[in-house]
Short mmCIF file of C-alpha atoms in Angstrom, two decimals:
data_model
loop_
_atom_site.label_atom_id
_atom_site.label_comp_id
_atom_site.label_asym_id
_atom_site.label_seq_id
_atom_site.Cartn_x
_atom_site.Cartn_y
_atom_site.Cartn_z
CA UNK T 1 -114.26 -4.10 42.10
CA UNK T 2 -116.83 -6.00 40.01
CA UNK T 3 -116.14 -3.84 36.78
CA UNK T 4 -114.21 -4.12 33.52
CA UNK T 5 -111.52 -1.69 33.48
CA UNK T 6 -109.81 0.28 30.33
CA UNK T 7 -106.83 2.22 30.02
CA UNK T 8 -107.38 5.49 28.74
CA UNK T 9 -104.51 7.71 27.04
CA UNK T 10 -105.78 11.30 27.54
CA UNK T 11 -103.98 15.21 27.57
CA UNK T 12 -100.66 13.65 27.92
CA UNK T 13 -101.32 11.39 30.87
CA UNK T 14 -102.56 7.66 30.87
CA UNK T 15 -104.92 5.75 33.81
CA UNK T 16 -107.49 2.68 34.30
CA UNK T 17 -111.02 3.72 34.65
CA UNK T 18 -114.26 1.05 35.15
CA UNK T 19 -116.36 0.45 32.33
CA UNK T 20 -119.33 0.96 34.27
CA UNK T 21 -118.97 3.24 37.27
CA UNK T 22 -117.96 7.10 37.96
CA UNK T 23 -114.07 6.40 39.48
CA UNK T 24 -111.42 8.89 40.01
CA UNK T 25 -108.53 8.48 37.48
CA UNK T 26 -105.82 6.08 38.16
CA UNK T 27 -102.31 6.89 37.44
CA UNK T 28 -100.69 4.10 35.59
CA UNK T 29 -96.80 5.61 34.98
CA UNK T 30 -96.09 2.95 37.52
CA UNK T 31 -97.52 -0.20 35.04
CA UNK T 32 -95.85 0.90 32.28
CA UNK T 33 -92.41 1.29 32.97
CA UNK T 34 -93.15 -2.33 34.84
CA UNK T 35 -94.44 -4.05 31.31
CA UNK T 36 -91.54 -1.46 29.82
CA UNK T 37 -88.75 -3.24 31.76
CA UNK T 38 -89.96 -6.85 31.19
CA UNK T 39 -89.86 -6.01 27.23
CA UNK T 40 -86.63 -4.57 27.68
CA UNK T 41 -85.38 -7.78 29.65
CA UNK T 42 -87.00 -9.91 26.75
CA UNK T 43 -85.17 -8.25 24.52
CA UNK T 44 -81.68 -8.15 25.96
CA UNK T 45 -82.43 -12.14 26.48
CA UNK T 46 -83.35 -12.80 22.52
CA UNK T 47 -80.51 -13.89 20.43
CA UNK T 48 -78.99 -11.91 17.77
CA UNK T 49 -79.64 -13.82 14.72
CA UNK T 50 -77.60 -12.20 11.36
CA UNK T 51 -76.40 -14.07 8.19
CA UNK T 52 -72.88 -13.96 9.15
CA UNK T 53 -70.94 -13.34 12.69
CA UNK T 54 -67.41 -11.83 13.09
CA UNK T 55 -65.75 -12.60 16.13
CA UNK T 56 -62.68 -9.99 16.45
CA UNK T 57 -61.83 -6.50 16.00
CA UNK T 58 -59.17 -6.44 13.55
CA UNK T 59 -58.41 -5.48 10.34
CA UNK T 60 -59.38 -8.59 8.59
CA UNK T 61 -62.78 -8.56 10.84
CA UNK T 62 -63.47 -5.16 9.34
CA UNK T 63 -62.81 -5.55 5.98
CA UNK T 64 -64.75 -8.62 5.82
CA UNK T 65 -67.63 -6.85 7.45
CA UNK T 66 -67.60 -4.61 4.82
CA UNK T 67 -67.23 -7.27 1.93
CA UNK T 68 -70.45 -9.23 3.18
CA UNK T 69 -72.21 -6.28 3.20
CA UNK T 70 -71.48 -5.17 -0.01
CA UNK T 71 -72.89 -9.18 -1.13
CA UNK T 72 -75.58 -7.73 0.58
CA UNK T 73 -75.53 -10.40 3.72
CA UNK T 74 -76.41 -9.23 7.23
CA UNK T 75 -73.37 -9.21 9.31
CA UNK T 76 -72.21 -8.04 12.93
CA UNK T 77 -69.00 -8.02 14.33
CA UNK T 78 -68.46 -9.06 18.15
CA UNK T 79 -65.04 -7.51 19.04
CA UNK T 80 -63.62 -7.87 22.63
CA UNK T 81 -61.62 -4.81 21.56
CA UNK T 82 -62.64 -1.20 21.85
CA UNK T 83 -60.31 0.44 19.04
CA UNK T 84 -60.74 -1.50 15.92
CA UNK T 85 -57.91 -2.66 13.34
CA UNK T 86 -55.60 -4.83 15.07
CA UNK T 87 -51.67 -4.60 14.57
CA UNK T 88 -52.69 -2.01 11.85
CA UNK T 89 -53.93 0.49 13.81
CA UNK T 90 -52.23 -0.37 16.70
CA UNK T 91 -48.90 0.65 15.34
CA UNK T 92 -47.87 -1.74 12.66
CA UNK T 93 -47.94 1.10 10.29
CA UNK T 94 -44.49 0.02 8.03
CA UNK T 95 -46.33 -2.08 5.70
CA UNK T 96 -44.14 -5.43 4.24
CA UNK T 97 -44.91 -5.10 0.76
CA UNK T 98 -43.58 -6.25 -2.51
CA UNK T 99 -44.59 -5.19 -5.52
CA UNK T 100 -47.33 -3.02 -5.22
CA UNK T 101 -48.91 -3.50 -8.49
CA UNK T 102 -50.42 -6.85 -7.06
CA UNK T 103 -52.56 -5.17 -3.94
CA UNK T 104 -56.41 -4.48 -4.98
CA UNK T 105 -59.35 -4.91 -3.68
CA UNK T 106 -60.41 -3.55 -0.34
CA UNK T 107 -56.98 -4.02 0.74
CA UNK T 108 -55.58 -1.61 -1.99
CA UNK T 109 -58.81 0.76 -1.18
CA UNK T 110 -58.13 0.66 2.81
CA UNK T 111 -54.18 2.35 1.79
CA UNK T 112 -56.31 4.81 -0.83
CA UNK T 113 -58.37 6.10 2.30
CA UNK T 114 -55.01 6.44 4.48
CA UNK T 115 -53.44 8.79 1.47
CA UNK T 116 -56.64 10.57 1.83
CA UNK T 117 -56.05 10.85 5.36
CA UNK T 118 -52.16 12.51 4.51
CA UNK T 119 -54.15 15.39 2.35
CA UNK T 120 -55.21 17.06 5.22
CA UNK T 121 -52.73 19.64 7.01
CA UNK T 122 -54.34 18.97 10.25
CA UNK T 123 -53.37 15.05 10.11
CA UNK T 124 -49.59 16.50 10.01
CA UNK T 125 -49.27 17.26 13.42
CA UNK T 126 -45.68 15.99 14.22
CA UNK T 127 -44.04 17.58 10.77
CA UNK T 128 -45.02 19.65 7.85
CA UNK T 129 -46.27 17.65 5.17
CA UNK T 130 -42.96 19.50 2.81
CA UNK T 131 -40.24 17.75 5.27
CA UNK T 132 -41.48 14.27 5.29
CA UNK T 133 -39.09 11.69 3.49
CA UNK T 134 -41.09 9.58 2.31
CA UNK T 135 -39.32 6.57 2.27
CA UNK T 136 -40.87 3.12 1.87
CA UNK T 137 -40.40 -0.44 1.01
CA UNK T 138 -39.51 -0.34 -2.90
CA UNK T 139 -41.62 2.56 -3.51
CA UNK T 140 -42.12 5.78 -1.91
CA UNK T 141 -44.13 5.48 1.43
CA UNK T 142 -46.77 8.38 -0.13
CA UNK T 143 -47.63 7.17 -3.45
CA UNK T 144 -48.43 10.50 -5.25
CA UNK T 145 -49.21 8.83 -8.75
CA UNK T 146 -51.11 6.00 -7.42
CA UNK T 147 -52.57 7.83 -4.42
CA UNK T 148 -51.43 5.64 -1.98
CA UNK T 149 -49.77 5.65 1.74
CA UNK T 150 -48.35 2.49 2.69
CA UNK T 151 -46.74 3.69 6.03
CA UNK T 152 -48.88 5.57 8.82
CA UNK T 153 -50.12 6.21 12.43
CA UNK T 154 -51.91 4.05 14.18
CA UNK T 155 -54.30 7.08 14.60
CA UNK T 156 -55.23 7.27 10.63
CA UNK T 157 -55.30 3.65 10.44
CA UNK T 158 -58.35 3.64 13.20
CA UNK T 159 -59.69 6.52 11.81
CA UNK T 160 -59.68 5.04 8.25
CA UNK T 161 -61.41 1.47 9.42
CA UNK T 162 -64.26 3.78 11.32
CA UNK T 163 -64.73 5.65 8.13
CA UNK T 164 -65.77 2.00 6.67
CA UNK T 165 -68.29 1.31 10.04
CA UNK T 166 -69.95 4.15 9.24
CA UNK T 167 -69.82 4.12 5.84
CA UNK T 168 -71.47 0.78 5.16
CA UNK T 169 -73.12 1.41 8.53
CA UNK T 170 -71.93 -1.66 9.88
CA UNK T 171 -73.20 -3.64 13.03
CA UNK T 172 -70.48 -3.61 15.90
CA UNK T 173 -70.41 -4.56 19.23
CA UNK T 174 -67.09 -3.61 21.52
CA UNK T 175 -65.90 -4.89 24.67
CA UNK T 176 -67.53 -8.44 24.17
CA UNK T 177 -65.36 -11.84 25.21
CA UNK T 178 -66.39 -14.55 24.01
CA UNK T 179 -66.73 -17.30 26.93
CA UNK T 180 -64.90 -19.36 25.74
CA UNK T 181 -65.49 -22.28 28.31
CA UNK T 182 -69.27 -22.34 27.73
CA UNK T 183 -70.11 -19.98 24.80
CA UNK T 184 -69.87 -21.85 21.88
CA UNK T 185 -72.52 -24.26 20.61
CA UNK T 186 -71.45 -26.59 17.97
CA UNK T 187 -73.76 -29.05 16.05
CA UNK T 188 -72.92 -31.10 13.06
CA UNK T 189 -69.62 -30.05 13.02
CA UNK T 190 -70.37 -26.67 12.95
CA UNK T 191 -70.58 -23.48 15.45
CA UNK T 192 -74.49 -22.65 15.77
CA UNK T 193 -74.28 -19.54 18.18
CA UNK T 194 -71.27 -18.21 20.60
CA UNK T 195 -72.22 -16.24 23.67
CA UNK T 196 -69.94 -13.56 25.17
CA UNK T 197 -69.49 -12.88 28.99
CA UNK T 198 -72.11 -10.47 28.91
CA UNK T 199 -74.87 -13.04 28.55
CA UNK T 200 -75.52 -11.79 24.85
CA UNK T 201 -75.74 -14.49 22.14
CA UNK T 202 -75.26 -14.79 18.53
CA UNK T 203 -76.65 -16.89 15.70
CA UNK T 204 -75.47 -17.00 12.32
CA UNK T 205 -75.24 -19.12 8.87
CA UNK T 206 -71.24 -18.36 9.07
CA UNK T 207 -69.01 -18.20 12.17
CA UNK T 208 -65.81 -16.03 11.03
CA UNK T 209 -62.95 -16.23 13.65
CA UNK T 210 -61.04 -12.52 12.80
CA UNK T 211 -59.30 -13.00 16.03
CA UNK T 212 -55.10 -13.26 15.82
CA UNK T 213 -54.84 -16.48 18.40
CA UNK T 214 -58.34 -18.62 16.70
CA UNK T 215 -59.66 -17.90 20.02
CA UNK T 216 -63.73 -18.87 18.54
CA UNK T 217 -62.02 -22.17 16.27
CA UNK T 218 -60.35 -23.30 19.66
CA UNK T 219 -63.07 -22.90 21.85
CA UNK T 220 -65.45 -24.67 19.10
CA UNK T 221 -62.89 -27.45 19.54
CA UNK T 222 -61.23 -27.52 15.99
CA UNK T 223 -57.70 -29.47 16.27
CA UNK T 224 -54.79 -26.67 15.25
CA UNK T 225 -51.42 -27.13 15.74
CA UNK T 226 -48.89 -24.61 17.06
CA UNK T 227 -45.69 -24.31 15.59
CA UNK T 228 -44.44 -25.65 11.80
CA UNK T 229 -45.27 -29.13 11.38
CA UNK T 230 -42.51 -31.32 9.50
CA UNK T 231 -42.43 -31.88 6.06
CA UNK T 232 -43.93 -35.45 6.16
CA UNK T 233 -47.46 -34.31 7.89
CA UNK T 234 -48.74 -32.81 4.41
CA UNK T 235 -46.64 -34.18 1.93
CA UNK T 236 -45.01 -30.55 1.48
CA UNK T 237 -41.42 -29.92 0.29
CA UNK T 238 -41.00 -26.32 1.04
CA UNK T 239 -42.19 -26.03 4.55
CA UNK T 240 -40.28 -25.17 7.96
CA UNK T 241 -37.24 -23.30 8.21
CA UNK T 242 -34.86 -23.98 5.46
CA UNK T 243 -31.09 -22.89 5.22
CA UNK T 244 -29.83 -21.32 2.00
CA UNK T 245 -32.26 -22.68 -0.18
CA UNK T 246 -35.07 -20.07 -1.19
CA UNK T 247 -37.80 -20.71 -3.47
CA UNK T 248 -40.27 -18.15 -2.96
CA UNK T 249 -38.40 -16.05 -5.92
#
C-alpha cells in the first residue's frame, strides 16, 4: 500500500497499522501463532546438547543421573521405558547380598529411602507392618539398626527412584527408542549424538549405555561378545563355568 507498517500491542489486542495513513486496525492473532509455530518447529528440530547422555531407564541409569549431577555436570536420561528402575522396580525386590557392611554410596542410600518407604502404615497394604517376617539374605530383610530394607515391591522401588528425579530435579525423557539402524553418529571412535524414533537428537561429552542388552554400544558398532569366552582369550584362570573348584571365597 505504499506505507511502512508497525505492529502495535494495545488493550490486550495486537494489529499492523501504516506509518503514514488513517487505516482501520488489523488483527494479527493469525501472524503470530504462524511465526509461533515455526519457533516451535525450530525448536523441536535443535539438538539437545547436555554434558552427559543416559540412554536407559534403569536403576543404574538413575543413579548415575543423580551422581553426575551431584559433580555438578548437566545430564539427561533418554529411557525407552515409562516406569523407571529396571529389574528393581520391576519385581526383583529379593536383593543377592553378602555382607552388608560393604554396600555405600548411593547404592546403600537407594535401600535407606526403601526403609523409609516401610515407615509408613499406608505402604503396608497387603499385611500389618507387626506380622511381617522379616526374613532376608544373612540379615533381616528390614534392617531396624541400620535403617535398611533390602527386600521390597516393585511399587516402593519406583517410587523411591522418582523421589531421586525429583529430588535432584533430573532431566528425563520416557518412551524414546533409540534408532538404532540410523541414530547413532560416531566419530573418532566415539558416539557424537544418538537420535531416537521420534526425530529428537542428543549431543553429549559422554554417551552412557544404562540399557541391560548394550543396545546404544551395539548400534555404535563396538565388538561384544555373547556368552563366556575361554580362558585363553584374556589370559584369565578363573573364568567360565568351573566344577568344584571355587575361588571367590
Amino acid at each position: 500500500f505504499g506505507a511502512n507498517w508497525v505492529l502495535v500491542f494495545a488493550e490486550g489486542c495486537s494489529y499492523l497499522r501504516p506509518v503514514k495513513a488513517s487505516f482501520h486496525p488489523i488483527p494479527v492473532v493469525l501472524s503470530l501463532l504462524v511465526s509461533l509455530s515455526f519457533a516451535s518447529l525450530s525448536a523441536e528440530d535443535k539438538p539437545i546438547e547436555r554434558d552427559i547422555v543416559i540412554y536407559g531407564g534403569t536403576c543404574a541409569a538413575v543413579i548415575a543421573a543423580v551422581r553426575a549431577t551431584q559433580g555438578g555436570k548437566s545430564v539427561v536420561v533418554v529411557s525407552p521405558d515409562t516406569h523407571l528402575g529396571g529389574l528393581s522396580s520391576g519385581g526383583l525386590g529379593w536383593t543377592d547380598t553378602g555382607n552388608k557392611s560393604v554396600i555405600g554410596g548411593l547404592s546403600r542410600d537407594f535401600y535407606h529411602r526403601v526403609w523409609k518407604q516401610y515407615q509408613k502404615p499406608e505402604n503396608w497394604k497387603w499385611q500389618p507392618q507387626a506380622e511381617y517376617g522379616g526374613k532376608g539374605q544373612g540379615t533381616p530383610a528390614m534392617d531396624g539398626d541400620r535403617k535398611t530394607m533390602w527386600i521390597f515391591e516393585p511399587g516402593i522401588a519406583e517410587a523411591v527412584f522418582e523421589e531421586y528425579i525429583e529430588e535432584f530435579d533430573l532431566e528425563v525423557h520416557r518412551d524414546e527408542w533409540l534408532d538404532r539402524e540410523n541414530g547413532v553418529v560416531v566419530r573418532d571412535g566415539a558416539i557424537r549424538s544418538l537420535t531416537t524414533l521420534s526425530g529428537k537428537t542428543y549431543v553429549g561429552k559422554i554417551f552412557f549405555d544404562a540399557t541391560y542388552e548394550g543396545d546404544l554400544i551395539a548400534a555404535a558398532g563396538i565388538d561384544y561378545h555373547v556368552g563366556r569366552e575361554a580362558n585363553a582369550v584374556y589370559g584369565e584362570e578363573w573364568n567360565g563355568v568351573q566344577t568344584g573348584v571355587l575361588h571367590h571365597r
